[in-house]
Amino acid sequence: MGRESYWTSDPDELLRVRDGFRLAEQDPDAKPGFDGDKQAGEKALAEGAKILADLQERLYAAGTVGDQRRVLLVLQAMDTAGKGGIVGHVVGAMNPGGVRYAAFKKPTAEELAHDFLWRIEKALPAAGQVGVFDRSHYEDVLIGRVRQLAPAAEIERRYGAINEFEARVAASGTRIVKVMLHISPDEQKSRLMERLERPDKHWKYNPGDVDERMLWPQYMEAYQAVFDRTSTEAAPWHVIPADHKWYARLAVQELLLDALQQIDPQWPAADFDVEAEKKRLAAS
């Protein structure tokens, strides 16, 4: 069976957040649109990696001759949902020279002295690049809201600021792919327990993750507000069930493939006489 035939529906349409979307109604264990098992998914992922690498290489090459287009992948999720796996298994298939990766942690004193979008702006991908935000400006309306790190009026202001920022970034030639990896509390507990039971995973464990688990309902409400307020035509959200790591990776790969296929980057034409250079090289 060919790779394309596994998908029964377009993931971009199927997973996109639209009016009336309710996070509470989404099943984290589901595999929407994919008619295959884990083995089929891993096969499709491997096949897709070759196509993704080619398209990204074309984008990177086009950027060297003035093509201003680029892609920005925004990854948001509760802990253990698989952001690292996306970076390793999906983004890892691309030429690292054309990838700009940024992981946003707790803001530094310098960053806190500026508007919350200041550090985000500095990390945007350049022309021809695929940017990856491992967490992002959305932390400022997620943990910022749940932990009350800013006044309610400031949180409210940030939704509008985000929409204006993303509209400007999109207008500059950036295709924005925003993804929330949707994991269930039970699956998260299982993954956290695995980290505790395996010495080689202890470095990944943070005692604070349990504290955040205790606020799960509040985080789901904060995510719902994010989807209601910031899923726009210029930068729509996609919610991907993440209890099956292989499915989440495959779905993100499909969204990136769709973005790059719509850009349709082309190899730059040579700015020299190819045949003449062949003769010069042969004679050298």
Short mmCIF file of C-alpha atoms in Angstrom, two decimals:
data_model
loop_
_atom_site.label_atom_id
_atom_site.label_comp_id
_atom_site.label_asym_id
_atom_site.label_seq_id
_atom_site.Cartn_x
_atom_site.Cartn_y
_atom_site.Cartn_z
CA MET A 1 0.00 0.00 0.00
CA GLY A 2 1.42 3.41 -0.95
CA ARG A 3 2.01 6.06 1.64
CA GLU A 4 -0.66 8.46 0.42
CA SER A 5 -3.40 5.84 0.60
CA TYR A 6 -3.12 5.52 4.37
CA TRP A 7 -4.73 8.93 4.90
CA THR A 8 -8.50 8.92 4.49
CA SER A 9 -8.79 12.69 5.07
CA ASP A 10 -6.52 15.71 4.73
CA PRO A 11 -4.83 16.15 8.17
CA ASP A 12 -4.68 19.92 7.72
CA GLU A 13 -8.46 20.09 7.44
CA LEU A 14 -9.19 17.28 9.89
CA LEU A 15 -7.06 18.57 12.78
CA ARG A 16 -7.61 22.31 12.33
CA VAL A 17 -9.31 24.29 15.08
CA ARG A 18 -12.48 25.95 13.77
CA ASP A 19 -15.43 27.79 15.25
CA GLY A 20 -17.15 25.65 17.86
CA PHE A 21 -14.06 23.55 18.60
CA ARG A 22 -14.03 22.10 22.11
CA LEU A 23 -10.82 20.61 23.45
CA ALA A 24 -12.79 18.58 26.02
CA GLU A 25 -14.45 16.68 23.17
CA GLN A 26 -11.18 15.57 21.54
CA ASP A 27 -9.92 12.03 22.18
CA PRO A 28 -6.13 12.00 22.86
CA ASP A 29 -6.06 8.28 22.01
CA ALA A 30 -7.58 8.71 18.55
CA LYS A 31 -5.81 8.49 15.18
CA PRO A 32 -8.07 10.65 13.00
CA GLY A 33 -7.70 10.28 9.27
CA PHE A 34 -5.06 7.55 9.33
CA ASP A 35 -6.16 4.09 8.23
CA GLY A 36 -3.24 2.04 9.47
CA ASP A 37 -1.46 0.67 12.54
CA LYS A 38 1.82 1.67 14.19
CA GLN A 39 3.89 -0.30 11.68
CA ALA A 40 2.16 1.41 8.78
CA GLY A 41 2.62 4.77 10.48
CA GLU A 42 6.33 4.28 10.98
CA LYS A 43 6.70 3.21 7.34
CA ALA A 44 4.79 6.29 6.19
CA LEU A 45 6.95 8.48 8.43
CA ALA A 46 10.15 7.11 6.90
CA GLU A 47 8.84 7.62 3.38
CA GLY A 48 7.63 11.12 4.20
CA ALA A 49 11.00 12.05 5.67
CA LYS A 50 12.60 11.79 2.23
CA ILE A 51 9.99 14.05 0.67
CA LEU A 52 10.22 16.52 3.56
CA ALA A 53 14.02 16.66 3.30
CA ASP A 54 13.85 17.40 -0.42
CA LEU A 55 11.29 20.18 -0.04
CA GLN A 56 13.18 21.75 2.84
CA GLU A 57 16.44 21.64 0.88
CA ARG A 58 14.70 23.44 -1.98
CA LEU A 59 13.38 26.10 0.40
CA TYR A 60 16.84 26.54 1.92
CA ALA A 61 18.43 26.87 -1.52
CA ALA A 62 15.78 29.33 -2.71
CA GLY A 63 16.44 31.47 0.35
CA THR A 64 20.06 31.96 -0.71
CA VAL A 65 18.95 33.79 -3.86
CA GLY A 66 16.35 36.10 -2.38
CA ASP A 67 13.22 33.99 -1.86
CA GLN A 68 11.82 35.38 1.39
CA ARG A 69 9.46 32.51 2.19
CA ARG A 70 9.92 30.39 5.29
CA VAL A 71 8.03 28.06 7.67
CA LEU A 72 7.51 28.34 11.42
CA LEU A 73 6.43 25.29 13.43
CA VAL A 74 5.04 26.19 16.87
CA LEU A 75 4.86 23.24 19.30
CA GLN A 76 2.80 23.49 22.48
CA ALA A 77 1.80 20.71 24.87
CA MET A 78 1.59 19.50 28.41
CA ASP A 79 4.77 17.81 29.68
CA THR A 80 5.73 14.44 28.11
CA ALA A 81 3.38 14.93 25.14
CA GLY A 82 6.22 14.37 22.67
CA LYS A 83 7.62 17.71 21.54
CA GLY A 84 11.15 16.32 21.74
CA GLY A 85 10.16 13.33 19.64
CA ILE A 86 8.75 15.64 16.98
CA VAL A 87 12.00 17.56 16.88
CA GLY A 88 14.07 14.38 16.69
CA HIS A 89 12.00 12.23 14.35
CA VAL A 90 10.34 14.83 12.11
CA VAL A 91 12.49 17.97 12.11
CA GLY A 92 15.57 15.75 12.38
CA ALA A 93 15.02 14.54 8.82
CA MET A 94 15.81 18.02 7.50
CA ASN A 95 19.12 19.74 6.74
CA PRO A 96 20.09 21.31 10.10
CA GLY A 97 21.69 24.23 8.29
CA GLY A 98 18.23 25.32 7.17
CA VAL A 99 16.53 24.81 10.55
CA ARG A 100 16.36 27.39 13.33
CA TYR A 101 15.39 25.78 16.64
CA ALA A 102 14.39 27.74 19.73
CA ALA A 103 13.34 26.28 23.09
CA PHE A 104 11.70 28.87 25.31
CA LYS A 105 12.28 28.41 29.02
CA LYS A 106 11.52 30.66 31.98
CA PRO A 107 12.26 34.24 30.86
CA THR A 108 15.56 35.76 31.93
CA ALA A 109 15.79 39.08 33.75
CA GLU A 110 16.71 40.76 30.46
CA GLU A 111 13.73 39.21 28.69
CA LEU A 112 11.36 40.23 31.47
CA ALA A 113 12.48 43.81 31.02
CA HIS A 114 10.92 43.77 27.54
CA ASP A 115 7.49 42.95 26.14
CA PHE A 116 6.81 39.20 26.08
CA LEU A 117 7.15 39.07 22.28
CA TRP A 118 10.65 40.59 22.30
CA ARG A 119 12.49 37.29 22.70
CA ILE A 120 10.13 35.60 20.23
CA GLU A 121 10.81 38.15 17.52
CA LYS A 122 14.56 37.56 17.82
CA ALA A 123 14.13 33.79 17.26
CA LEU A 124 12.07 33.93 14.06
CA PRO A 125 13.43 31.95 11.08
CA ALA A 126 15.28 33.77 8.33
CA ALA A 127 14.42 33.51 4.65
CA GLY A 128 14.61 29.89 3.46
CA GLN A 129 14.60 28.44 6.96
CA VAL A 130 12.21 26.20 8.86
CA GLY A 131 11.85 27.60 12.35
CA VAL A 132 10.86 25.43 15.30
CA PHE A 133 9.51 26.86 18.55
CA ASP A 134 9.65 24.28 21.35
CA ARG A 135 7.13 26.11 23.51
CA SER A 136 6.60 29.70 22.49
CA HIS A 137 4.89 33.02 23.14
CA TYR A 138 1.84 30.97 24.10
CA GLU A 139 3.45 30.15 27.43
CA ASP A 140 2.67 33.76 28.32
CA VAL A 141 -1.07 33.10 28.06
CA LEU A 142 -0.97 29.51 29.34
CA ILE A 143 1.24 29.25 32.42
CA GLY A 144 0.95 33.03 32.67
CA ARG A 145 -2.80 32.64 33.09
CA VAL A 146 -2.85 29.47 35.19
CA ARG A 147 -0.13 30.60 37.59
CA GLN A 148 -1.36 34.20 37.54
CA LEU A 149 2.06 35.50 36.54
CA ALA A 150 0.44 38.58 35.01
CA PRO A 151 -2.76 40.53 35.71
CA ALA A 152 -5.91 39.39 33.90
CA ALA A 153 -5.97 42.59 31.85
CA GLU A 154 -2.41 41.92 30.65
CA ILE A 155 -3.27 38.34 29.68
CA GLU A 156 -6.23 39.71 27.75
CA ARG A 157 -3.99 42.21 25.95
CA ARG A 158 -1.59 39.46 24.95
CA TYR A 159 -4.18 37.57 22.88
CA GLY A 160 -4.60 40.59 20.62
CA ALA A 161 -0.85 41.23 20.54
CA ILE A 162 -0.26 37.63 19.46
CA ASN A 163 -2.79 37.88 16.63
CA GLU A 164 -1.24 41.12 15.37
CA PHE A 165 2.27 39.67 15.63
CA GLU A 166 1.39 36.46 13.77
CA ALA A 167 -0.52 38.33 11.06
CA ARG A 168 2.56 40.48 10.45
CA VAL A 169 4.88 37.45 10.42
CA ALA A 170 2.60 35.60 7.99
CA ALA A 171 2.40 38.64 5.71
CA SER A 172 6.20 38.73 5.56
CA GLY A 173 6.26 35.32 3.84
CA THR A 174 6.17 32.90 6.78
CA ARG A 175 3.86 29.91 6.73
CA ILE A 176 2.90 29.36 10.40
CA VAL A 177 2.05 25.82 11.55
CA LYS A 178 0.75 25.86 15.13
CA VAL A 179 0.39 22.50 16.85
CA MET A 180 -0.91 21.46 20.25
CA LEU A 181 -0.02 17.85 21.10
CA HIS A 182 -3.04 16.62 23.08
CA ILE A 183 -2.09 13.97 25.64
CA SER A 184 -4.37 12.40 28.26
CA PRO A 185 -3.63 12.65 32.00
CA ASP A 186 -3.35 8.86 32.23
CA GLU A 187 -0.82 8.66 29.41
CA GLN A 188 1.18 11.48 30.93
CA LYS A 189 1.26 9.67 34.27
CA SER A 190 2.54 6.54 32.53
CA ARG A 191 5.30 8.46 30.75
CA LEU A 192 6.34 10.28 33.92
CA MET A 193 6.47 6.98 35.80
CA GLU A 194 8.69 5.52 33.09
CA ARG A 195 11.09 8.40 33.62
CA LEU A 196 11.24 7.58 37.33
CA GLU A 197 11.72 3.86 36.78
CA ARG A 198 14.56 4.20 34.26
CA PRO A 199 17.90 5.72 35.38
CA ASP A 200 18.59 6.79 31.81
CA LYS A 201 15.39 8.89 31.93
CA HIS A 202 15.92 10.56 35.31
CA TRP A 203 17.51 13.59 33.65
CA LYS A 204 14.21 14.20 31.86
CA TYR A 205 12.15 14.18 35.05
CA ASN A 206 11.22 17.41 36.79
CA PRO A 207 9.42 17.24 40.16
CA GLY A 208 7.55 20.35 39.07
CA ASP A 209 5.75 18.27 36.42
CA VAL A 210 3.62 16.73 39.15
CA ASP A 211 2.71 20.17 40.43
CA GLU A 212 1.56 21.16 36.95
CA ARG A 213 -0.49 17.94 36.69
CA MET A 214 -2.50 19.09 39.68
CA LEU A 215 -3.62 22.07 37.60
CA TRP A 216 -4.73 20.03 34.58
CA PRO A 217 -8.30 21.43 34.41
CA GLN A 218 -7.00 24.99 34.59
CA TYR A 219 -4.52 24.30 31.79
CA MET A 220 -7.23 22.82 29.60
CA GLU A 221 -9.31 25.96 30.15
CA ALA A 222 -6.29 28.09 29.25
CA TYR A 223 -5.72 26.10 26.06
CA GLN A 224 -9.38 26.46 25.13
CA ALA A 225 -9.07 30.23 25.52
CA VAL A 226 -5.97 30.17 23.31
CA PHE A 227 -7.85 28.31 20.58
CA ASP A 228 -10.88 30.57 20.87
CA ARG A 229 -8.82 33.74 20.69
CA THR A 230 -5.83 32.96 18.47
CA SER A 231 -6.80 30.39 15.83
CA THR A 232 -6.89 32.73 12.85
CA GLU A 233 -6.90 32.45 9.08
CA ALA A 234 -3.29 33.60 8.98
CA ALA A 235 -2.18 31.23 11.75
CA PRO A 236 -4.69 28.46 12.53
CA TRP A 237 -4.21 25.98 15.35
CA HIS A 238 -4.09 22.21 14.86
CA VAL A 239 -4.78 19.86 17.78
CA ILE A 240 -3.14 16.44 17.37
CA PRO A 241 -4.01 13.45 19.57
CA ALA A 242 -0.70 12.47 21.19
CA ASP A 243 -1.27 9.31 23.22
CA HIS A 244 0.27 7.44 20.26
CA LYS A 245 3.67 9.00 19.63
CA TRP A 246 3.92 7.56 16.12
CA TYR A 247 0.63 9.13 15.08
CA ALA A 248 1.53 12.55 16.47
CA ARG A 249 4.86 12.52 14.63
CA LEU A 250 3.23 11.48 11.39
CA ALA A 251 0.51 14.12 11.66
CA VAL A 252 3.02 16.91 12.28
CA GLN A 253 5.09 15.67 9.35
CA GLU A 254 2.00 15.86 7.13
CA LEU A 255 1.30 19.44 8.21
CA LEU A 256 4.87 20.44 7.39
CA LEU A 257 4.70 18.64 4.06
CA ASP A 258 1.48 20.46 3.23
CA ALA A 259 3.01 23.82 4.11
CA LEU A 260 6.11 23.20 2.00
CA GLN A 261 4.14 21.79 -0.91
CA GLN A 262 1.98 24.90 -0.98
CA ILE A 263 5.10 27.07 -0.98
CA ASP A 264 6.48 24.84 -3.78
CA PRO A 265 10.11 26.03 -3.57
CA GLN A 266 12.21 25.60 -6.69
CA TRP A 267 15.92 25.00 -7.15
CA PRO A 268 17.65 28.29 -8.05
CA ALA A 269 18.75 28.60 -11.65
CA ALA A 270 22.53 28.76 -12.16
CA ASP A 271 23.88 32.31 -12.53
CA PHE A 272 26.80 31.04 -14.62
CA ASP A 273 27.25 29.16 -17.90
CA VAL A 274 26.98 25.50 -16.84
CA GLU A 275 28.43 24.06 -20.04
CA ALA A 276 31.36 26.46 -20.00
CA GLU A 277 32.10 25.53 -16.40
CA LYS A 278 32.02 21.84 -17.29
CA LYS A 279 34.66 22.45 -19.92
CA ARG A 280 36.80 24.52 -17.56
CA LEU A 281 36.59 21.87 -14.87
CA ALA A 282 37.42 19.07 -17.30
CA ALA A 283 40.48 20.94 -18.45
CA SER A 284 41.72 21.74 -14.98
#
